[in-house]
CSV table of C-alpha atoms in Angstrom, one decimal:
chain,number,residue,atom,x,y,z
A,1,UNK,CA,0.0,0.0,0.0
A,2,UNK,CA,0.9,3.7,-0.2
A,3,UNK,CA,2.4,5.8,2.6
A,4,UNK,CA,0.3,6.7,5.6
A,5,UNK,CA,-0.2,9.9,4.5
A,6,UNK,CA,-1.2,9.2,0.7
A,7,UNK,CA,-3.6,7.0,2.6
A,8,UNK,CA,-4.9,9.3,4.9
A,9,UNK,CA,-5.4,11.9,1.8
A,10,UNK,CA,-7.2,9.6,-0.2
A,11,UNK,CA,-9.9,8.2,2.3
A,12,UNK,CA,-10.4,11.9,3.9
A,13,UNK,CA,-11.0,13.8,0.4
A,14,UNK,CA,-13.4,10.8,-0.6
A,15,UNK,CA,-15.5,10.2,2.5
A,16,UNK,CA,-14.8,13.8,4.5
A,17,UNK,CA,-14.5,16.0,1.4
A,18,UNK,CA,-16.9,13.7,-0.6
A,19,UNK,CA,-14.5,13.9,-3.8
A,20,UNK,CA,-14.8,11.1,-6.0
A,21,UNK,CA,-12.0,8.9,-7.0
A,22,UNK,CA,-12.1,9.7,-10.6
A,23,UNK,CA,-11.5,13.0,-9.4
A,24,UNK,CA,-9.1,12.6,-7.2
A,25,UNK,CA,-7.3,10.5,-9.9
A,26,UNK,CA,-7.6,14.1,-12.1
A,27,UNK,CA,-6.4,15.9,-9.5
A,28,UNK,CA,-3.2,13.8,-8.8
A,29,UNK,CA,-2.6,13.6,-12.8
A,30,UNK,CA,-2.2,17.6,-13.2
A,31,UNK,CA,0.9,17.4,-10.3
A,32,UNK,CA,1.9,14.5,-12.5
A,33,UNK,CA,1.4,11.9,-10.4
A,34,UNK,CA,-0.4,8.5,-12.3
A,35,UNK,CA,-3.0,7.3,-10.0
A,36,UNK,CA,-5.8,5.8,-11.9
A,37,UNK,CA,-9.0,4.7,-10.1
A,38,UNK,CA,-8.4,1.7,-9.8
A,39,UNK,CA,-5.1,1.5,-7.8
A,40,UNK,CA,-7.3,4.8,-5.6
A,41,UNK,CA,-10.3,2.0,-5.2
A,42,UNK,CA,-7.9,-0.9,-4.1
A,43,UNK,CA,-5.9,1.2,-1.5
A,44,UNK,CA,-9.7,2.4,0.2
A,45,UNK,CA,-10.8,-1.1,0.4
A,46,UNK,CA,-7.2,-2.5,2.2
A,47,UNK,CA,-7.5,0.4,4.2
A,48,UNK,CA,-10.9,0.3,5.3
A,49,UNK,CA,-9.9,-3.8,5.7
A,50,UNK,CA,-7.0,-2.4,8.2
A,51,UNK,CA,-9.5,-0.1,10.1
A,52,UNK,CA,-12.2,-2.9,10.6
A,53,UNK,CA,-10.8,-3.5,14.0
A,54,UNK,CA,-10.5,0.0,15.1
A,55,UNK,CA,-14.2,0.6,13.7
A,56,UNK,CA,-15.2,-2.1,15.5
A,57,UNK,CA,-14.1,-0.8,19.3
A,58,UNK,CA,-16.3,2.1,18.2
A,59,UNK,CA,-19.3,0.1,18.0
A,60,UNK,CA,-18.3,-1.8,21.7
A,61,UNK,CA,-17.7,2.2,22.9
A,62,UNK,CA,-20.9,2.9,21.1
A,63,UNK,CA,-23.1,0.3,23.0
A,64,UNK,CA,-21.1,0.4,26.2
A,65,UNK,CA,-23.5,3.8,26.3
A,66,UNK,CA,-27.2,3.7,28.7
A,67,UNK,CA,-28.4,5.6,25.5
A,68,UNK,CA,-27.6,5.3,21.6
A,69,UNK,CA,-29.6,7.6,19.0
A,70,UNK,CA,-30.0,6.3,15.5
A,71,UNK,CA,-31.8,6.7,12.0
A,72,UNK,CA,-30.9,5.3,8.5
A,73,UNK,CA,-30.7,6.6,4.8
A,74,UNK,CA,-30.4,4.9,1.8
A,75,UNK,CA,-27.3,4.2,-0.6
A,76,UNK,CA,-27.6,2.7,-4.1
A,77,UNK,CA,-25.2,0.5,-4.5
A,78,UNK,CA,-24.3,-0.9,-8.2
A,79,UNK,CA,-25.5,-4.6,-9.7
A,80,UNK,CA,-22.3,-6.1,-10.9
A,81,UNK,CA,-23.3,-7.0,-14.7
A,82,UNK,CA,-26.5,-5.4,-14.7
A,83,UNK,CA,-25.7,-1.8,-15.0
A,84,UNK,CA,-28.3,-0.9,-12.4
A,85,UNK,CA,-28.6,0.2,-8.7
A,86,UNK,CA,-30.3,-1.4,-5.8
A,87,UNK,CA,-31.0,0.5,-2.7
A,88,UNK,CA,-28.9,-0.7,0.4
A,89,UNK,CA,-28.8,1.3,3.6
A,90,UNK,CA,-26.1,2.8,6.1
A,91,UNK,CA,-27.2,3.2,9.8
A,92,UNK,CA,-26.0,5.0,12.3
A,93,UNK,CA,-25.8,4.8,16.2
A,94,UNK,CA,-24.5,7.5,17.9
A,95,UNK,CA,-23.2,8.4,21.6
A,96,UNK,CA,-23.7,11.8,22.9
A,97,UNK,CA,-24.4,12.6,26.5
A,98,UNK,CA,-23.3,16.3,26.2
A,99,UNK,CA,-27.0,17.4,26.9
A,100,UNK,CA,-27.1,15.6,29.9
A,101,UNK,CA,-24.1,17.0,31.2
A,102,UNK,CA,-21.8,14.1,30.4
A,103,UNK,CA,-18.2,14.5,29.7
A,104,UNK,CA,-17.6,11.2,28.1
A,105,UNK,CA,-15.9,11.5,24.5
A,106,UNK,CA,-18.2,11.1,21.6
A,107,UNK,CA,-18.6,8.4,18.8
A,108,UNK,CA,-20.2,7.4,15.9
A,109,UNK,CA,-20.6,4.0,14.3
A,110,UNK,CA,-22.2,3.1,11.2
A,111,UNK,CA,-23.1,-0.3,9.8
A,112,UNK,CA,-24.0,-1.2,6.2
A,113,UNK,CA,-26.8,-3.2,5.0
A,114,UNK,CA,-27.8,-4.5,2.0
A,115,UNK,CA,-31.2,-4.1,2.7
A,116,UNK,CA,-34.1,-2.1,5.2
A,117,UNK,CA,-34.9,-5.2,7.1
A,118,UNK,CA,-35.8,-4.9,10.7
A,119,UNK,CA,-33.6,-7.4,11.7
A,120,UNK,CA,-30.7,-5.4,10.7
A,121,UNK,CA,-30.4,-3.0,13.8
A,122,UNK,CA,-31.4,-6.1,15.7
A,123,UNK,CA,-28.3,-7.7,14.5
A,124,UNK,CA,-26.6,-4.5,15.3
A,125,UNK,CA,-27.5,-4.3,19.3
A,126,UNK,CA,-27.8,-8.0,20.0
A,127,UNK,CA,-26.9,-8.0,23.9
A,128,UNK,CA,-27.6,-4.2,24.4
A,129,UNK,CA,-29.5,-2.9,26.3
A,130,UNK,CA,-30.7,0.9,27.2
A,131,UNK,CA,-32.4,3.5,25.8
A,132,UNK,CA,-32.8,3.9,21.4
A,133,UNK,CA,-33.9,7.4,20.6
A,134,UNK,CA,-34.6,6.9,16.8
A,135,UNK,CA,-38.2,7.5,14.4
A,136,UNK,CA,-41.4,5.5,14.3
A,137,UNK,CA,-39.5,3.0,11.5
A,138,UNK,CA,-41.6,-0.5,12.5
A,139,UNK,CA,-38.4,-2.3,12.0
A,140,UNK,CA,-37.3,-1.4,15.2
A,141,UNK,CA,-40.5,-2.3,17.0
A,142,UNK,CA,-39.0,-5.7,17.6
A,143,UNK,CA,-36.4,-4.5,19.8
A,144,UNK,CA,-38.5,-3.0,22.3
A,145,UNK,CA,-41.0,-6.4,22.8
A,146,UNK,CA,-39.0,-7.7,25.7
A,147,UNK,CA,-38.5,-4.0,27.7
A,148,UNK,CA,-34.7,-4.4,27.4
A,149,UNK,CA,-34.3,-1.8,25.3
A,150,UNK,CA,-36.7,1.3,26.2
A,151,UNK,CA,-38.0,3.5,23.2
A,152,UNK,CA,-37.7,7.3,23.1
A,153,UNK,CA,-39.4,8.9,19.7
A,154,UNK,CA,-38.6,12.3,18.3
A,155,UNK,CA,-40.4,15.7,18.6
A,156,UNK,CA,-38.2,16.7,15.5
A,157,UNK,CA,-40.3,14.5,13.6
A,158,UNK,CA,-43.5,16.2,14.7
A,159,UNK,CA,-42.5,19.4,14.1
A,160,UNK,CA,-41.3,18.8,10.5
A,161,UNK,CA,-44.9,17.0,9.8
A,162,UNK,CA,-46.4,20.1,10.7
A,163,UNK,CA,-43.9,22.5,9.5
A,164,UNK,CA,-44.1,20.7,5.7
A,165,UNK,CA,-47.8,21.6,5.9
A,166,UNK,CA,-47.6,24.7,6.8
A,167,UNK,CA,-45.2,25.5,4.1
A,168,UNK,CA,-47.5,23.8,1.7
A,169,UNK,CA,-50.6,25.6,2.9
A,170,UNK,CA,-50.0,28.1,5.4
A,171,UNK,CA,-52.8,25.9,7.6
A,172,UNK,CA,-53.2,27.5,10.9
A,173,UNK,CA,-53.5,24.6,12.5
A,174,UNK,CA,-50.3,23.6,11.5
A,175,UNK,CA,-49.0,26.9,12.8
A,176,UNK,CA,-50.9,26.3,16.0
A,177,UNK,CA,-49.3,23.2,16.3
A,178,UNK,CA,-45.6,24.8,15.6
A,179,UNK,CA,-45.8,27.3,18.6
A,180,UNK,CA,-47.2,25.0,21.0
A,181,UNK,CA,-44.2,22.4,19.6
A,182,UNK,CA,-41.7,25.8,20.0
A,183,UNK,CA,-43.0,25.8,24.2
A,184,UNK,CA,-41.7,22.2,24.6
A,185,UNK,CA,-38.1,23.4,22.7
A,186,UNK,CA,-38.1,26.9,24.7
A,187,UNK,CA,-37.4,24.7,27.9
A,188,UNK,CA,-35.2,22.2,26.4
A,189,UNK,CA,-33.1,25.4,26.0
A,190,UNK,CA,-32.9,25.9,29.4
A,191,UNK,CA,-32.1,22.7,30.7
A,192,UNK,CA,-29.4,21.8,28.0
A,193,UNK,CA,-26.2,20.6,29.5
A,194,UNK,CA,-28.0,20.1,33.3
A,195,UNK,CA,-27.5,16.9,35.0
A,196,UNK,CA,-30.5,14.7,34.2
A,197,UNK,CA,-32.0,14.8,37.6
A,198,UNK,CA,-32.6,18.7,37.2
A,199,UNK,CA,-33.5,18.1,33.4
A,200,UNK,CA,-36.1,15.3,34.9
A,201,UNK,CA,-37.4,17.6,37.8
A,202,UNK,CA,-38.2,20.6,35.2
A,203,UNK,CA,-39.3,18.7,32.7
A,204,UNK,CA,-42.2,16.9,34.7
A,205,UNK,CA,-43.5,20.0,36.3
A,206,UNK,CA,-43.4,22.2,33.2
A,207,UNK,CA,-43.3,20.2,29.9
A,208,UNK,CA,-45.3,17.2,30.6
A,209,UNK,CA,-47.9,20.0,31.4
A,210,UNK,CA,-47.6,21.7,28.0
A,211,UNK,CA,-47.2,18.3,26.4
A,212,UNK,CA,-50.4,16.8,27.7
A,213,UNK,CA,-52.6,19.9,26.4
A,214,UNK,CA,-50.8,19.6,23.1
A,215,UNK,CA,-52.4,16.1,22.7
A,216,UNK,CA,-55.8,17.0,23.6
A,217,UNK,CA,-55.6,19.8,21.4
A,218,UNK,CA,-54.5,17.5,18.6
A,219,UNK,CA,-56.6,14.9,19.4
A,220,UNK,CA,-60.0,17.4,19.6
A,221,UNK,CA,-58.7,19.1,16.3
A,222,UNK,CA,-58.6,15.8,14.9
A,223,UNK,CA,-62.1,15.0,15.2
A,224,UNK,CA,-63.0,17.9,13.2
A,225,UNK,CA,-60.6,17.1,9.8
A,226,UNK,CA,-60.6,14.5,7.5
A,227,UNK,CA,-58.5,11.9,9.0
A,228,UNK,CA,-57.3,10.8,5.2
A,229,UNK,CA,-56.3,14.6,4.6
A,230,UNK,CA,-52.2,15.8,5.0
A,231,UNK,CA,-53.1,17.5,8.2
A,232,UNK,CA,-55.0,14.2,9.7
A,233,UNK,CA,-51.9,12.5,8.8
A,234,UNK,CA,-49.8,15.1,10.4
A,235,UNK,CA,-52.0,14.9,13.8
A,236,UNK,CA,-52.5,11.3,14.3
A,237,UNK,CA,-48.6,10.8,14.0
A,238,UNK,CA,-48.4,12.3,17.7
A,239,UNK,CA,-51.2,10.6,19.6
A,240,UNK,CA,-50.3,7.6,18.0
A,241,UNK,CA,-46.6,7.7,19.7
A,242,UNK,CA,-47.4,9.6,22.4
A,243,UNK,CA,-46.1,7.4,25.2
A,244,UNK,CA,-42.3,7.6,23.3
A,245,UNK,CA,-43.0,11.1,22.4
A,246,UNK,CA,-43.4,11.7,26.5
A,247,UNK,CA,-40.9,9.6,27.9
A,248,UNK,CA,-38.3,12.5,27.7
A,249,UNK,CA,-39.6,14.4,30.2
A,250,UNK,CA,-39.5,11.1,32.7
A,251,UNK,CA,-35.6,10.7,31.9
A,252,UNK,CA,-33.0,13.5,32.2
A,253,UNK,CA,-30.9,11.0,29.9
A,254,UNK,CA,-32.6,11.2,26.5
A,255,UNK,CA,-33.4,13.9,24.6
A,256,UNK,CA,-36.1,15.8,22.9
A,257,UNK,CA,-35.7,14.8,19.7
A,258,UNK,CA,-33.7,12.4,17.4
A,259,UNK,CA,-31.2,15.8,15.7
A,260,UNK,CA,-27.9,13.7,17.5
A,261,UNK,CA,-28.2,11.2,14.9
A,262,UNK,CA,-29.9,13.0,11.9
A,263,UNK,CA,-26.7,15.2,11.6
A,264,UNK,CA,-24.4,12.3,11.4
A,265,UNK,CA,-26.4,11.1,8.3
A,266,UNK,CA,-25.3,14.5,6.3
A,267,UNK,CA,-22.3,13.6,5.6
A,268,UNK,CA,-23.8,10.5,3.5
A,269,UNK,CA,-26.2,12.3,2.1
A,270,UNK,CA,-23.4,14.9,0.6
A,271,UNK,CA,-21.3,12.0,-0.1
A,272,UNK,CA,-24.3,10.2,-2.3
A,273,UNK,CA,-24.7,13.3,-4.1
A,274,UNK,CA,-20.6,13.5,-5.1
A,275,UNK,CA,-20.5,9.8,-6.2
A,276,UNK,CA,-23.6,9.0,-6.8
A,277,UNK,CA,-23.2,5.0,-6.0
A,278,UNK,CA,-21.0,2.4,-3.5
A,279,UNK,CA,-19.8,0.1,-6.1
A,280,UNK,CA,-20.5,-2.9,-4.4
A,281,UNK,CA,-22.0,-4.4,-0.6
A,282,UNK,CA,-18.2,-4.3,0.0
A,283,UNK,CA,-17.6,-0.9,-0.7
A,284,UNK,CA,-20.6,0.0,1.4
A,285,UNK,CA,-19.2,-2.1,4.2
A,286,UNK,CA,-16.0,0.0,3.3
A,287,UNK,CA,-17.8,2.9,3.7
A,288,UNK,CA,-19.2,2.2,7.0
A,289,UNK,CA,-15.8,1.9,8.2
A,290,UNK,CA,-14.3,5.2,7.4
A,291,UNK,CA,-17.0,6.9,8.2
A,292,UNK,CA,-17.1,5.4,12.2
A,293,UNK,CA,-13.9,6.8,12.4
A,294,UNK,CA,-13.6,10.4,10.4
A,295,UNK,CA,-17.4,11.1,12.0
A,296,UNK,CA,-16.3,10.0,15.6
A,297,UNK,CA,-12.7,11.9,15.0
A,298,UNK,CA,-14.6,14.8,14.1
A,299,UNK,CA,-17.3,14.6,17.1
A,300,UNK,CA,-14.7,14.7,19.7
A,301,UNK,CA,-12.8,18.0,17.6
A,302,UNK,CA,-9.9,15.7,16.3
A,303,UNK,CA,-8.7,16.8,12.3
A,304,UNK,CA,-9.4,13.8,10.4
A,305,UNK,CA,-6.8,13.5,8.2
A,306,UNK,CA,-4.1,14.0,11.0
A,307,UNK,CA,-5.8,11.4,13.0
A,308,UNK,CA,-6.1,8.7,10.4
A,309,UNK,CA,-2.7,9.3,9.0
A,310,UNK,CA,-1.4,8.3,12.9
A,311,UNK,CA,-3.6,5.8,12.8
A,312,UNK,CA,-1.8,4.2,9.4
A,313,UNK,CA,1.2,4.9,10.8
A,314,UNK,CA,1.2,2.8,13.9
A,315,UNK,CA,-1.9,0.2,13.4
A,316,UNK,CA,0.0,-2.4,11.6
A,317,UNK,CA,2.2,-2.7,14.3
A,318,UNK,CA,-0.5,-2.0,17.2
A,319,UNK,CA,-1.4,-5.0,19.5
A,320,UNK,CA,-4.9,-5.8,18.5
A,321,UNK,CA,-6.0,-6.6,22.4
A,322,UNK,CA,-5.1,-2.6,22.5
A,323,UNK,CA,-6.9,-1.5,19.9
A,324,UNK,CA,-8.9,0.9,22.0
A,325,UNK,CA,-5.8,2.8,22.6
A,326,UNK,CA,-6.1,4.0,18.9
A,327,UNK,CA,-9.7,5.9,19.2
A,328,UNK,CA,-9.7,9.3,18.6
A,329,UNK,CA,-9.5,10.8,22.1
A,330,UNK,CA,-7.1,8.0,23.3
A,331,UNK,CA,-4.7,9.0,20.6
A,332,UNK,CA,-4.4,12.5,20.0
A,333,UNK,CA,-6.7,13.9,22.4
A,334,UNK,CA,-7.7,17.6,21.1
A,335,UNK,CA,-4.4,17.3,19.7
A,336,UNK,CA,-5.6,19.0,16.1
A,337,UNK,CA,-8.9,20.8,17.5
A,338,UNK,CA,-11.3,21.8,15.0
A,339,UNK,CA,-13.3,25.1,15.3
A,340,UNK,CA,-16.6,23.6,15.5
A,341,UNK,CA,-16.9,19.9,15.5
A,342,UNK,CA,-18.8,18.6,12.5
């Protein structure tokens, strides 16, 4: 393989910069340097094949955690002979405590999947078990049968239901539904970063209040729409997850809404847009890889391309029963800070 830091260049201006390998093959040809795409493809999968084991101890980090948030988006990945696409997914579980006043370091692990299936995240936390702060998806109903691991749902999700309307029809219901929405986020800005005891306590005596007359203002509205019309749909979403909408203000732990792990999924979404494809359920897996550890080296303020060139530097010769000492924050804690974490 190539140096560590030809390495590092390549995987961080493909999956951090989103820039294709084509052109990143252009690019290296006007300095006169003869890297074609191929030799560029073969040097992300042995690298992501020499990360496995680091990406990996994020995931164990990951679900070492009392809470993970997650969602999912979909990748098209290519038919080998066919010349079509198929649509795979990449999901991602996150660890943040921040709002709750922890000071544990951050991470970010993402698995690949050729497919939507619930059992996919059920592969994915087999033997956790805590809270999942993640969307009404059905495919994860299956994890919370046993009461192992507790559902919290998403107020972000509400809002946006409403907020879509209301762009679409300025429906005063739906801007009725915003402000009292806004009341529940208004506290949430004041108990940001509080120890979950005090989140809990303020919570309970001021939001489940607000939260409470929300419903029975949805659910009285309700019977006076056409439950097949946008703004039904946009109602009944609440009621009908109300006990997961709710359980935030019994738990200082979790959080209001599900935004933790919708912003890790931007960087795919930008990527998808650059490159359009993953060749191949190996290149997603690939994919999944670098991503765990540029998104986790970026969470906790480390430079990603200075942490993954260490990283290449020493890995090969790191004793895999220490791989944890190669995370992000155990390696160069705050060593290259970033302005604003990504």
């Amino acid at each position: 393989m190539a140096a560590a830091g030809l390495l590092a260049q390549v995987v961080v201006a493909r999956y951090a910069d989103h820039t294709p390998l084509y052109r990143q093959a252009g690019i290296y040809l006007r300095a006169g340097i003869e890297l074609d795409r191929a030799t560029l493809a073969s040097w992300v999968r042995e690298s992501a094949a020499l990360l496995q084991p680091l990406a990996d101890a994020v995931g164990r980090y990951v679900r070492e955690a009392q809470k993970i948030d997650t969602d999912d988006t979909p990748v098209p990945v290519l038919e080998p002979g066919r010349g079509k696409t198929r649509t795979a997914r990449l999901w991602t579980y996150v660890r943040d405590d921040r709002p709750a006043g922890s000071r544990a370091p951050l991470a970010v692990w993402y698995q690949y999947s050729p497919d939507r299936k619930g059992e996919r995240p059920r592969t994915h936390l087999q033997g956790w078990s805590g809270i999942l702060q993640a969307d009404a998806y059905s495919g994860y109903d299956a994890l919370y049968r046993d009461g192992t691991i507790i559902e919290a749902a998403c107020w972000a999700h509400v809002r946006r239901k409403f907020y879509d309307l209301y762009e679409l029809e300025r429906s005063p219901v739906a801007q009725e539904a915003l402000c009292r929405i806004a009341a529940l986020y208004a506290i949430e800005r004041e108990v940001r970063g509080r120890k979950p005891e005090v989140r809990r306590s303020v919570r309970m005596a001021r939001a489940l209040p607000l939260a409470g007359t929300l419903k029975d203002w949805l659910e009285h509205t309700l019977a006076q729409v056409s439950a097949k019309s946008g703004l039904g749909k946009a109602i009944r979403y609440a009621p009908g997850n109300w006990h997961a909408l709710v359980r935030y203000c019994e738990d200082g732990r979790i959080e209001i809404d599900n935004n933790t792990a919708e912003r890790s999924i931007r960087p795919l979404v930008l990527g998808k847009r650059n490159y359009l494809f993953a060749g191949s359920d190996g290149g997603g897996q690939s994919a999944a890889v670098i991503y765990s550890l540029i998104g986790t080296a970026r969470l906790n303020g480390i430079e990603p391309y200075a942490y993954l060139r260490t990283v290449f530097e020493r890995i090969a010769e790191h004793p895999i029963n220490r791989i944890d000492g190669l995370l992000p924050w155990r390696l160069m804690p705050l060593e290259q800070p970033l302005r604003q974490a990504a």
